[in-house]
XYZ file of C-alpha atoms in Angstrom:
612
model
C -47.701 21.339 -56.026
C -49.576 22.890 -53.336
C -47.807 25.610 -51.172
C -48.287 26.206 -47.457
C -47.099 29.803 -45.347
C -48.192 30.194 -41.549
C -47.062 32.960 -38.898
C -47.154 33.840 -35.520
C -46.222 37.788 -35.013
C -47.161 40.745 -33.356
C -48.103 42.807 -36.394
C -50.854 41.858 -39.079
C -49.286 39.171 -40.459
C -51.726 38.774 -43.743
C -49.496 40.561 -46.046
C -46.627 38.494 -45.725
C -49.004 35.439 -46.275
C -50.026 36.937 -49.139
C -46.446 37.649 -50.325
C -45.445 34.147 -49.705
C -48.131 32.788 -51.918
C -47.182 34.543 -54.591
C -43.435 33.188 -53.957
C -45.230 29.996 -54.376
C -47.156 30.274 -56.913
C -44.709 28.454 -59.914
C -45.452 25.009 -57.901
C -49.223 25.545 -59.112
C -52.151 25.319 -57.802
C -56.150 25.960 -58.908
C -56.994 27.764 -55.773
C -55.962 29.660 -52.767
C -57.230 31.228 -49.594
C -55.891 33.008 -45.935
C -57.657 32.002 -42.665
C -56.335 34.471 -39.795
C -57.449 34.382 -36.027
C -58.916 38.238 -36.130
C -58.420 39.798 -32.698
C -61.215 42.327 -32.925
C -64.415 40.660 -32.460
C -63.861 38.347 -29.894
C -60.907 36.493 -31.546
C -63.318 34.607 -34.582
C -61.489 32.468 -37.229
C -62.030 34.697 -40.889
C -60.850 33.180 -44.020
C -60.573 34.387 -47.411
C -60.659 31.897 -50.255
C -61.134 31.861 -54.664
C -60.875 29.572 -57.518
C -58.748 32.754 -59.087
C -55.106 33.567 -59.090
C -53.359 34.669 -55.809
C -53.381 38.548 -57.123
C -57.757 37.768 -56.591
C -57.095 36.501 -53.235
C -55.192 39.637 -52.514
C -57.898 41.985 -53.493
C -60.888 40.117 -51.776
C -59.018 40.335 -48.366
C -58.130 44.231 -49.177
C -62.192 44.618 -49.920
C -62.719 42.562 -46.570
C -59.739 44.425 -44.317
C -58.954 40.844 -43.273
C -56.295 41.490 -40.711
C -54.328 39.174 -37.778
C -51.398 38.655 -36.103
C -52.069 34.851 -36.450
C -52.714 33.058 -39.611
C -52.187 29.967 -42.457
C -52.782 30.271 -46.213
C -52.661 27.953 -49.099
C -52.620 27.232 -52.969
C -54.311 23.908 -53.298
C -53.910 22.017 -56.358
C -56.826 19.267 -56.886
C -56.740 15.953 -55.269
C -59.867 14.779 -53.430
C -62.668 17.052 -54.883
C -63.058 20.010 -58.030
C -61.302 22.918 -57.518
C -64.313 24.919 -56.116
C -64.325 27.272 -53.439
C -65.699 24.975 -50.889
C -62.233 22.663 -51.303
C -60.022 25.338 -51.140
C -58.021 25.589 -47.767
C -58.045 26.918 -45.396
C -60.350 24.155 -44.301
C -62.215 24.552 -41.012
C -64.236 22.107 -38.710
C -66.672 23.956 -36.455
C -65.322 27.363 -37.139
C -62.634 26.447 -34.687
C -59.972 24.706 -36.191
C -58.632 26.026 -39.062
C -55.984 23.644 -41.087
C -53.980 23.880 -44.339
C -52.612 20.477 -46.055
C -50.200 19.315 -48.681
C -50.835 15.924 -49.604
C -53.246 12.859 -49.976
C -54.235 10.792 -46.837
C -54.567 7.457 -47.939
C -57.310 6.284 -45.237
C -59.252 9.309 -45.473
C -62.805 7.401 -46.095
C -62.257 5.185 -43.209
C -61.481 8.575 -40.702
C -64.673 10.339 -42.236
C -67.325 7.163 -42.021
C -66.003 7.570 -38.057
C -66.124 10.850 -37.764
C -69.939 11.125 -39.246
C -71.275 8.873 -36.933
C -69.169 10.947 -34.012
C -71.554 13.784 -35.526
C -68.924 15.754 -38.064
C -70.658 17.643 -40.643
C -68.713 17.826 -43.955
C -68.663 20.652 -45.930
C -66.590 19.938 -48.865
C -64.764 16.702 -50.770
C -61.623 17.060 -49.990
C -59.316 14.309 -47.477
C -58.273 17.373 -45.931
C -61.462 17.902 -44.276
C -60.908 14.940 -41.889
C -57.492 16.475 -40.498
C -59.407 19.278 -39.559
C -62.519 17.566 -37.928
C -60.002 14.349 -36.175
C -57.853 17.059 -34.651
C -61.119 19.086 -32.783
C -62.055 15.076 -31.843
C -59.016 15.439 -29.976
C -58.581 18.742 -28.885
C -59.303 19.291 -24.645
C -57.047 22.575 -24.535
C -53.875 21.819 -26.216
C -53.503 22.092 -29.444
C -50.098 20.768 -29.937
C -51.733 17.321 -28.287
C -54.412 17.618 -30.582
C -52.038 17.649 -33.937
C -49.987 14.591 -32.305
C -52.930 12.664 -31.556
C -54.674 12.997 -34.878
C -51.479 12.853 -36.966
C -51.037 9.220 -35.197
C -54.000 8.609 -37.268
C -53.585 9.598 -40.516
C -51.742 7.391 -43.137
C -50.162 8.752 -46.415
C -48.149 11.975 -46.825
C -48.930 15.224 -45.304
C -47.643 18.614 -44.788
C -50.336 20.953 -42.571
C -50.677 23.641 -40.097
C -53.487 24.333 -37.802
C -54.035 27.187 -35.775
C -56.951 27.531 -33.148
C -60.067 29.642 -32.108
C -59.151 29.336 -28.289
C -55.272 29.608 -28.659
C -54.337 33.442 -30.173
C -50.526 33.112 -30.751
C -49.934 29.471 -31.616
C -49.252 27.458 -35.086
C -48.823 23.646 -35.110
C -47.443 22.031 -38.314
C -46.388 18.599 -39.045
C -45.129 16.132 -42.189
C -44.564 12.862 -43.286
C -43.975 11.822 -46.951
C -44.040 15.859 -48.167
C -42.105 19.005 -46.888
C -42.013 22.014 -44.133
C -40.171 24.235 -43.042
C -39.702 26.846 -39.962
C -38.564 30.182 -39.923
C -37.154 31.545 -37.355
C -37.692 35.566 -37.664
C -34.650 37.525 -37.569
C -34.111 41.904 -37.393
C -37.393 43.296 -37.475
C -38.900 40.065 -37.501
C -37.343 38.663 -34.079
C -39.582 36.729 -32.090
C -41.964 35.845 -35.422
C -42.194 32.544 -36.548
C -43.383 30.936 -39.460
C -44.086 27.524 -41.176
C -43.954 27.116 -44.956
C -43.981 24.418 -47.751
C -40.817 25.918 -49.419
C -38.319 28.205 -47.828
C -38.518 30.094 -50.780
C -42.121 31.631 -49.594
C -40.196 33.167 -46.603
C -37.592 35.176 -48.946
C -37.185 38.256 -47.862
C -39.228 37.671 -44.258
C -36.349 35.472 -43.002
C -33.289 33.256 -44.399
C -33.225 31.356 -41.080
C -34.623 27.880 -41.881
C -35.239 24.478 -40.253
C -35.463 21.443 -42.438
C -38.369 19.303 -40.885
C -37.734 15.418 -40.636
C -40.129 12.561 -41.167
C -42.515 12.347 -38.550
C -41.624 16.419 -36.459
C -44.364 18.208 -35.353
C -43.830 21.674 -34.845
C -45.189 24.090 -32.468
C -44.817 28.085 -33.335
C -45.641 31.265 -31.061
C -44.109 34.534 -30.501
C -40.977 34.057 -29.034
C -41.149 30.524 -28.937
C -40.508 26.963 -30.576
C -40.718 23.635 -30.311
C -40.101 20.810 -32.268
C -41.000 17.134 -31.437
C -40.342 14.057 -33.463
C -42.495 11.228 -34.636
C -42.001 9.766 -31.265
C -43.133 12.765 -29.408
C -39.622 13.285 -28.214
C -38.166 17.263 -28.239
C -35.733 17.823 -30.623
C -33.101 20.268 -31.670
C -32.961 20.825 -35.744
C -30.154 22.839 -37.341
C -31.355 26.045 -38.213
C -29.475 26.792 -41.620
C -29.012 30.315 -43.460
C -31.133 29.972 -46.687
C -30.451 32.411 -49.097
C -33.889 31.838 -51.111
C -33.042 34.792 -53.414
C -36.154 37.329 -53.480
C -34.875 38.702 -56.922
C -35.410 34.514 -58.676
C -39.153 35.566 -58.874
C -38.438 39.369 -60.634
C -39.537 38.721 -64.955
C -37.220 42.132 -65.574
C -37.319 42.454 -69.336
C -39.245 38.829 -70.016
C -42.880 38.067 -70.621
C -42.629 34.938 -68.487
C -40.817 33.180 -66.248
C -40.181 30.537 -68.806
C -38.783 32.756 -71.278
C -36.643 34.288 -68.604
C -35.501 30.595 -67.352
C -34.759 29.369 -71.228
C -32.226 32.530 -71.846
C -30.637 32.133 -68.528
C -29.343 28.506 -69.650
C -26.010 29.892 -70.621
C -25.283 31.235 -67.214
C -27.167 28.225 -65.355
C -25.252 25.803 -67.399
C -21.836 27.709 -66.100
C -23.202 27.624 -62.824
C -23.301 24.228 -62.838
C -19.867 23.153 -63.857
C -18.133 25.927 -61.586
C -15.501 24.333 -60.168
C -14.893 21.375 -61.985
C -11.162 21.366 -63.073
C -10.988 18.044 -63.587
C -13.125 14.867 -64.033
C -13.174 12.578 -60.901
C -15.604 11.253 -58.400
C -14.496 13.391 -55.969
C -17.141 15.869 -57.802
C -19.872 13.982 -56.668
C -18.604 13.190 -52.940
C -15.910 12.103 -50.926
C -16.797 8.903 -50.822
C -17.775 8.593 -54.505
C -14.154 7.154 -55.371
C -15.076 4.076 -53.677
C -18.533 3.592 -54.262
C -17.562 3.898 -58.136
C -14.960 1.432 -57.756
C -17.608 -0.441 -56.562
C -20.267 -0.586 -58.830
C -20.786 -2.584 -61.983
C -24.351 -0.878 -63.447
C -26.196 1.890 -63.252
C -29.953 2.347 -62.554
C -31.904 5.838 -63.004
C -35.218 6.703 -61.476
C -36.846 9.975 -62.701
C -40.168 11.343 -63.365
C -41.546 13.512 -66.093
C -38.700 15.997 -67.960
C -35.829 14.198 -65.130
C -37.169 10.628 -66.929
C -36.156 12.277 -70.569
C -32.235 13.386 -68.799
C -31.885 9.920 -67.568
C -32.550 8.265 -70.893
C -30.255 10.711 -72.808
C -27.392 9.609 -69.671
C -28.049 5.696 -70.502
C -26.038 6.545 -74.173
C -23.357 8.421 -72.561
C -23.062 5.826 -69.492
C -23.321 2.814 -71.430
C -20.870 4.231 -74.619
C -18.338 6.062 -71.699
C -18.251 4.276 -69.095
C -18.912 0.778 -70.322
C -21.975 0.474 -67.803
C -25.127 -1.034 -68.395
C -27.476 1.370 -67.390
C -31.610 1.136 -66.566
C -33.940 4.015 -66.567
C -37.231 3.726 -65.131
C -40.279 6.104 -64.222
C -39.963 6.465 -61.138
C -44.125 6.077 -60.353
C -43.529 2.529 -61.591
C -40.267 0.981 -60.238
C -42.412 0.038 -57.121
C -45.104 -1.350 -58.213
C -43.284 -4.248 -59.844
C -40.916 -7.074 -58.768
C -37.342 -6.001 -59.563
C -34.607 -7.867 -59.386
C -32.050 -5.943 -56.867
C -28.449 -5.477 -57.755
C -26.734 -4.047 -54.710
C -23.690 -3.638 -56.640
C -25.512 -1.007 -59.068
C -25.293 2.835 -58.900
C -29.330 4.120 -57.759
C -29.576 7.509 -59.648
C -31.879 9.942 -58.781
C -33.074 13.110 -60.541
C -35.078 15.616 -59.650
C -35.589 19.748 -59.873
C -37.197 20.135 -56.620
C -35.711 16.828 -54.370
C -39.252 16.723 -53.159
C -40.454 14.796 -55.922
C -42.800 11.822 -54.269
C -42.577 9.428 -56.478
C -39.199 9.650 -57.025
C -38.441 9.634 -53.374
C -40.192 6.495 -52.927
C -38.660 4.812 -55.475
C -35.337 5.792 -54.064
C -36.567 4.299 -50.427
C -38.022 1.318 -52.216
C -34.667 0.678 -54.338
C -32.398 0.851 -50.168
C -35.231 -1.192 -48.637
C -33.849 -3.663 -51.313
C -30.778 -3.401 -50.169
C -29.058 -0.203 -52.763
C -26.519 1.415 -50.761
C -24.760 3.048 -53.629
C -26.953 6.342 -54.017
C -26.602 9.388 -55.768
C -29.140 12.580 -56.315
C -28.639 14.838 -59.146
C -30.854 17.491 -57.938
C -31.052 21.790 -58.061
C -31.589 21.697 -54.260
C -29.314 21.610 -52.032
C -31.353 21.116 -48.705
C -34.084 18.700 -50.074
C -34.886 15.335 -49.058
C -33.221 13.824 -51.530
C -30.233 15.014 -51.122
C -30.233 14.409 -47.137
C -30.768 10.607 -48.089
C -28.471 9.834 -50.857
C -24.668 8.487 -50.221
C -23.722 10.644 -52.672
C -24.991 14.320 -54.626
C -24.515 16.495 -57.532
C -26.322 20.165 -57.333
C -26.760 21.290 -60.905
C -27.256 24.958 -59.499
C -29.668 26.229 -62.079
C -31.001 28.778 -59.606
C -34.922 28.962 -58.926
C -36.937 27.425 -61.767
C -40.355 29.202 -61.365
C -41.504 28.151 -64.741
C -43.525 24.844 -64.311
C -42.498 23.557 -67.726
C -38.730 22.403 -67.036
C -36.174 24.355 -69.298
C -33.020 25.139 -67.161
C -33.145 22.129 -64.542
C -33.353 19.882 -67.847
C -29.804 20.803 -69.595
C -28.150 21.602 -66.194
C -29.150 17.679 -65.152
C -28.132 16.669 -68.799
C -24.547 18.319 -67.875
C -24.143 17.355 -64.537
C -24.985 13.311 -66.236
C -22.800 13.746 -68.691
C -20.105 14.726 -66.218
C -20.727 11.660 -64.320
C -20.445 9.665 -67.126
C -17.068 11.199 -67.918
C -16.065 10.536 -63.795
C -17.157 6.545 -64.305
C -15.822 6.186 -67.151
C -12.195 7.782 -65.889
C -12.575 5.458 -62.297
C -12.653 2.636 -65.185
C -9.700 3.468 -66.835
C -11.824 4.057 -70.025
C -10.932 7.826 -70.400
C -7.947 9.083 -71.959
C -6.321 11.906 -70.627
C -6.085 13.695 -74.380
C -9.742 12.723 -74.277
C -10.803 14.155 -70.846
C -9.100 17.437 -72.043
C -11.501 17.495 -75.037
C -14.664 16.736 -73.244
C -13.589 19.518 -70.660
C -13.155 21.625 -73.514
C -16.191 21.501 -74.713
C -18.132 21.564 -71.516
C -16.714 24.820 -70.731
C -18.102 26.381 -74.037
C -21.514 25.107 -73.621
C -22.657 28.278 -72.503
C -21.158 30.833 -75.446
C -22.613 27.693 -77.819
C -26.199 27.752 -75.981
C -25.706 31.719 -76.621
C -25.497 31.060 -80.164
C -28.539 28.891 -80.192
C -30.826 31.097 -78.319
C -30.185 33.753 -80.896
C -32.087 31.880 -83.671
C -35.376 32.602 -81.536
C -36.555 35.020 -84.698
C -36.836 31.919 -86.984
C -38.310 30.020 -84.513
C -41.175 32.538 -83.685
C -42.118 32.094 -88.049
C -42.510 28.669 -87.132
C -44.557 29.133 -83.774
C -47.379 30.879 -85.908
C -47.912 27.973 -88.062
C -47.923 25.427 -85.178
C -50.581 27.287 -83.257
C -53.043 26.509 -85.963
C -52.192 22.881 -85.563
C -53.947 20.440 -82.719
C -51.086 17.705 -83.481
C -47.557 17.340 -83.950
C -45.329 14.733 -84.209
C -41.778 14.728 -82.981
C -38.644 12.256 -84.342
C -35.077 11.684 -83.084
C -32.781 8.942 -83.183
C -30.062 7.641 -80.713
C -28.777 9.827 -78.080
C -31.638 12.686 -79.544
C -34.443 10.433 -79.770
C -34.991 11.401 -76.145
C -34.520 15.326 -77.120
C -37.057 14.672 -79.388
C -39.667 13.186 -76.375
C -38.834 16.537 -74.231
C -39.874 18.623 -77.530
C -42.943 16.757 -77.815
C -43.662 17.526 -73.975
C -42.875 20.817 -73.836
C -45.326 21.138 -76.900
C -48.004 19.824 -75.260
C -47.610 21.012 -71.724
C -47.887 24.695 -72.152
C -49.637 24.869 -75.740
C -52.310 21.865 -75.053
C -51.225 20.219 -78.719
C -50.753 16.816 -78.912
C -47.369 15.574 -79.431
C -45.868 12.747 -79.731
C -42.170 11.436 -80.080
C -40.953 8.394 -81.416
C -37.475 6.941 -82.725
C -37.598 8.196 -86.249
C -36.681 4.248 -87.669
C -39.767 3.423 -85.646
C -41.718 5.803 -88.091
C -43.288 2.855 -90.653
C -44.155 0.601 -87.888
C -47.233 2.605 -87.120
C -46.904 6.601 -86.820
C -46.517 6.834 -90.035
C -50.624 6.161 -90.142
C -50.779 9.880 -88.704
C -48.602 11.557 -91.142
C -50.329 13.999 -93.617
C -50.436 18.056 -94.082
C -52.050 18.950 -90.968
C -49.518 16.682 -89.134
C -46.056 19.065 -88.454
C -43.251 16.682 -88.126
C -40.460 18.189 -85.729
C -37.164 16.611 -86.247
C -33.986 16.632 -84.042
C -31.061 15.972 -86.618
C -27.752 16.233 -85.763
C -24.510 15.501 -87.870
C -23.816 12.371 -86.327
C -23.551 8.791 -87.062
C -27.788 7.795 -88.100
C -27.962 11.142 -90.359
C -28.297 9.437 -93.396
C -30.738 6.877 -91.611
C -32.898 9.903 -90.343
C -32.973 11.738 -94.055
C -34.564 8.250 -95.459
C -37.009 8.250 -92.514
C -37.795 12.446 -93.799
C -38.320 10.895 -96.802
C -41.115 8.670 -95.603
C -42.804 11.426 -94.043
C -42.868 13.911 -97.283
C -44.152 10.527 -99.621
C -47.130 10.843 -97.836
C -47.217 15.190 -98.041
C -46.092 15.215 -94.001
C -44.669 19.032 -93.457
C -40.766 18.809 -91.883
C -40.067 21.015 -89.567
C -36.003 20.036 -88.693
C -33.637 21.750 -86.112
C -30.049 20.234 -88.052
C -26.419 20.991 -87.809
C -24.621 23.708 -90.380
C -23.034 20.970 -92.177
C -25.759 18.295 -92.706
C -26.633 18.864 -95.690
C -30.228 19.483 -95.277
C -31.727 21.669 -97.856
C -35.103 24.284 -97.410
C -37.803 22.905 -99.776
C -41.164 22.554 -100.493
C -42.478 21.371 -97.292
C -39.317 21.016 -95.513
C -38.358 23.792 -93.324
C -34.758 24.147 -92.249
C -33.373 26.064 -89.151
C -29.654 25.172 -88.513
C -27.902 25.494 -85.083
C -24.222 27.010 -85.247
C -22.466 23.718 -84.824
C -22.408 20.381 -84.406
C -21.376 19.123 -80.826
C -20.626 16.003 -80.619
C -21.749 13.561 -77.599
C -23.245 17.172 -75.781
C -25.298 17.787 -78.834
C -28.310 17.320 -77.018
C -27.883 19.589 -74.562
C -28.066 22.250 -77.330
C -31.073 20.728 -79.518
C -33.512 20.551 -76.545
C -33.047 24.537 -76.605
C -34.671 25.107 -79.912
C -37.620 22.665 -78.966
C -38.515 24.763 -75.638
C -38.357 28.091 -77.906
C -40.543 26.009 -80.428
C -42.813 25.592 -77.673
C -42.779 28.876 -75.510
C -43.860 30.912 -78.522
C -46.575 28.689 -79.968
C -48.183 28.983 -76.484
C -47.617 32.712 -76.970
C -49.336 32.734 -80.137
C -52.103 30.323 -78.919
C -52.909 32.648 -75.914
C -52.017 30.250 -72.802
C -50.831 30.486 -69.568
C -47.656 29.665 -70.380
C -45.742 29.569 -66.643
C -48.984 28.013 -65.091
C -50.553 25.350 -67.482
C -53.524 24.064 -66.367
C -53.919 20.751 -64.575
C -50.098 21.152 -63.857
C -47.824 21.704 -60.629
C -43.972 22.595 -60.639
C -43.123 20.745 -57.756
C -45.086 16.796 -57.784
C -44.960 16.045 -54.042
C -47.892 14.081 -53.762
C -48.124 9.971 -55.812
């Protein structure tokens, strides 16, 4: 959500802004501009900016021969105001400070009543427009100054950079509540600096990153840094070797990044459980062998597709490990009077480790006194990692994609492996039992192989769904949450609405939606509620419902008149999810295709949710 790139160089410094935006643009975003301080002509501020994709940005400052050796860009995804060219950043006030921002500042109407009657003008609707206006308030020659001063003001989260009309050379950036990063230039970029929202925009310019804290201000020139914390105090942050891989955003042989994400589960999936041997907490941690000695529950906080892993983990924890488990949205945890457990296991899951809400909920669950913390999360130098006790990186790679395929079943096996690791710190896991569960972990990927390669059937499908505004998706047990990540997959990147519910909820209401025009999607496995799922089919072809079912090779489920049958290779036990959900994203990927939408950028939607 949102993506930020700044530089300070001696060479034009536009294209790599422009290069870094398009590194950014899977978080999403409805528009985009550059601002550069143009040396020629007496050093004015020139922007570029368009509702468009970056690729229209690109051209317009080609057209305009928009050039500098300082300069910010942004993708802005809609907060305060439409997404119309006079909200898209770069915002300036007074043609003389120019500022970027990730975010939402929560007191924005109070700062802009002020700074109207101090005789600011406003040009657009957006919160950002009073960073840009309360830092010139404040700025007497010193532009780092000015960012403290007006950052002292501002409540809410934030990510910006500012650059200045009467200060050639010189980037300030600062955040609270969302990220930034510096890059330090390196080879032929020694002496450059840069600022970005995701180290990822820098691949390829530099892999020498600084992780900004809570509250750092950052000041950038040639040659030069500084970094300050919330205090004001200099400070010396690691500078790490990022290897944010510049190949992760090359389709090669795919149509979209999603398609490209979905067959690379195999691999991601192996990825992930590289170097596990054995199951025991020392996977997630050295301390982890204590802290699961310690705890007697287990409470999840997720948002979105990382809400649907942490409901399938509740079966696993609670049947494995003998834990009662809790999963929560992680938007709502906070917002209501909980009563604390300090003895339970705080879960967190996210793709990015950025994710806002989820972040808060994770500070709100310490403040109450949660000391037992772990992140399952794709990213290893996130916040969320930094402030959990304990971590588990799925390595999935870069998901560019903003609807979640890989990050999904590489959570799904890193949960299940912590259920295993619980349950074994318990003394509930035999060792002939542990050998079998390794077993089959380790041929995930040649099964997920097998799935993938029913895609032809699945395309017949996709045709007939994209004639349909509504679907309806069923699962029971451990796949009635498969079943709710099929139904939003569906409707994220094809704009049907679908639902999921637990098929035995079926005649307690949905059922009232069931008739021809109504596909019925449903998730059924060869497991213990088969026979309960086939009488809940039943219900829906009574009342001339079309079935559309993803089953096992040996459930008995026949192809009939409106019941359509595509069977995965095998049944797999407890990590049969983890090969269902596959199925459901190719269900979804090609009805998009056939519908005509922008599959890898939906609208309305951002990859990376760093703002409540």
């Amino acid at each position: 959500m949102c993506g930020i790139v700044g530089a300070v160089a001696g060479r034009d410094i536009v294209p790599v802004l422009i290069e870094g935006l398009r590194r950014l643009e899977y978080r999403g975003y409805d528009s985009c501009g550059v601002a550069v301080h143009e040396a020629a002509g007496g050093g004015q501020l020139r922007r570029a900016r368009t509702v468009s994709r970056v690729a229209d940005l690109d051209a317009q400052v080609r057209e305009s021969g928009l050039t500098g050796a300082t300069g910010i860009c942004h993708t802005r995804w809609a907060t305060h105001g439409a997404p119309v060219t006079v909200n898209a950043h770069p915002i300036f006030s007074r043609d003389e400070i120019a500022v970027v921002h990730n975010g939402i500042i929560e007191n924005y109407e109070d700062l802009r009543t002020d700074l109207k009657a101090r005789g600011y003008a406003f040009e657009s609707q957006t919160d950002t427009e009073v960073i840009a206006h309360l830092i010139q308030s404040h700025y007497s020659g010193d532009l780092f100054a000015a960012v403290q001063a007006a950052v002292a003001e501002l409540r809410g989260a934030y990510a910006i950079a500012v650059f200045c009309k009467a200060e050639p050379r010189r980037v300030v950036g600062a955040r609270q509540g969302s990220p930034l990063v510096l890059g330090v230039g390196i080879g032929a970029t020694a002496g450059e600096h840069f600022l970005a929202s995701d180290a990822m925009a820098l691949a390829g310019t530099t892999d020498q990153i600084i992780y900004l804290e809570e509250g750092d201000v950052a000041d950038i020139g040639l040659d030069r840094y500084a970094v300050v914390d919330r205090g004001g105090k200099p400070v010396a942050r690691e500078v790490r070797t990022v290897l944010a891989y510049a190949g992760a955003v090359e389709l090669g042989p795919y149509r979209h990044y999603m398609q490209k994400e979905i067959f690379e589960q195999p691999q991601a999936i192996a990825d992930t459980l590289e170097g596990v041997a054995g199951i025991g907490p020392d996977i997630f941690g050295d301390a982890a062998k204590d802290v699961f000695a310690a705890v007697d529950a287990v409470q999840i906080y997720a948002c979105g597709t990382s809400y649907y892993s942490g409901l399938a983990a509740k079966f696993w924890l609670e049947e494995l490990a003998g834990l009662p488990t809790q999963v929560e949205v992680a938007s709502e945890y906070r917002y209501r009077v909980s009563v604390p457990n300090p003895r339970a296991l705080v879960v967190v899951i996210s793709q990015s480790g950025e994710t806002a809400d989820t972040l808060a909920a994770l500070k709100h669950a310490q403040s109450l006194g949660h000391v037992h913390t772990l992140a399952i999360c794709n990213v290893a130098t996130s916040a969320m990692v930094r402030q959990t006790a304990l971590k588990y990186l799925t390595r999935a790679g870069v998901e560019i994609g903003v609807a979640s395929t890989k990050a999904f079943t590489t959570q799904l096996a890193a949960l299940f492996l912590l259920a295993l690791a619980l349950a074994k710190s318990r003394g509930r896991l035999a060792a002939g039992d542990e050998a079998n569960h390794l077993k089959n972990l380790r041929h995930l990927p040649a099964a997920l192989a097998s799935v993938l390669a029913l895609e032809p059937q699945i395309i017949a499908w996709a045709e007939r769904f994209a004639q349909r505004e509504h679907a309806l998706f069923l699962g029971r047990g451990l796949h009635y949450p498969i079943a709710l990540e099929g139904a939003l997959k569906l409707k994220e990147i094809s704009y049907i609405h679908a639902e999921a519910y637990p098929a035995g909820e079926l005649k307690h209401g949905p059922l009232a939606l069931v008739t021809k025009e109504m596909p019925v999607v449903t998730v059924a496995p060869n497991d213990a509620l088969l026979e309960k799922l086939k009488s809940n089919m039943q219900e829906v072809r009574a009342r001339g419902g079309e079935l559309y079912v993803f089953a096992d090779a040996d459930s008995h489920i026949a192809s009939s008149e409106g019941v359509h049958v595509v069977r995965l290779p095998e049944h797999y036990g407890a990590l049969s999810p983890i090969l269902h959900v596959v199925p459901l994203q190719l269900l979804a990927y090609h009805t998009a295709l056939a519908r005509g939408t922008d599959v890898d950028k939906p609208r309305n939607l951002a990859k990376s949710v760093t703002v409540e």
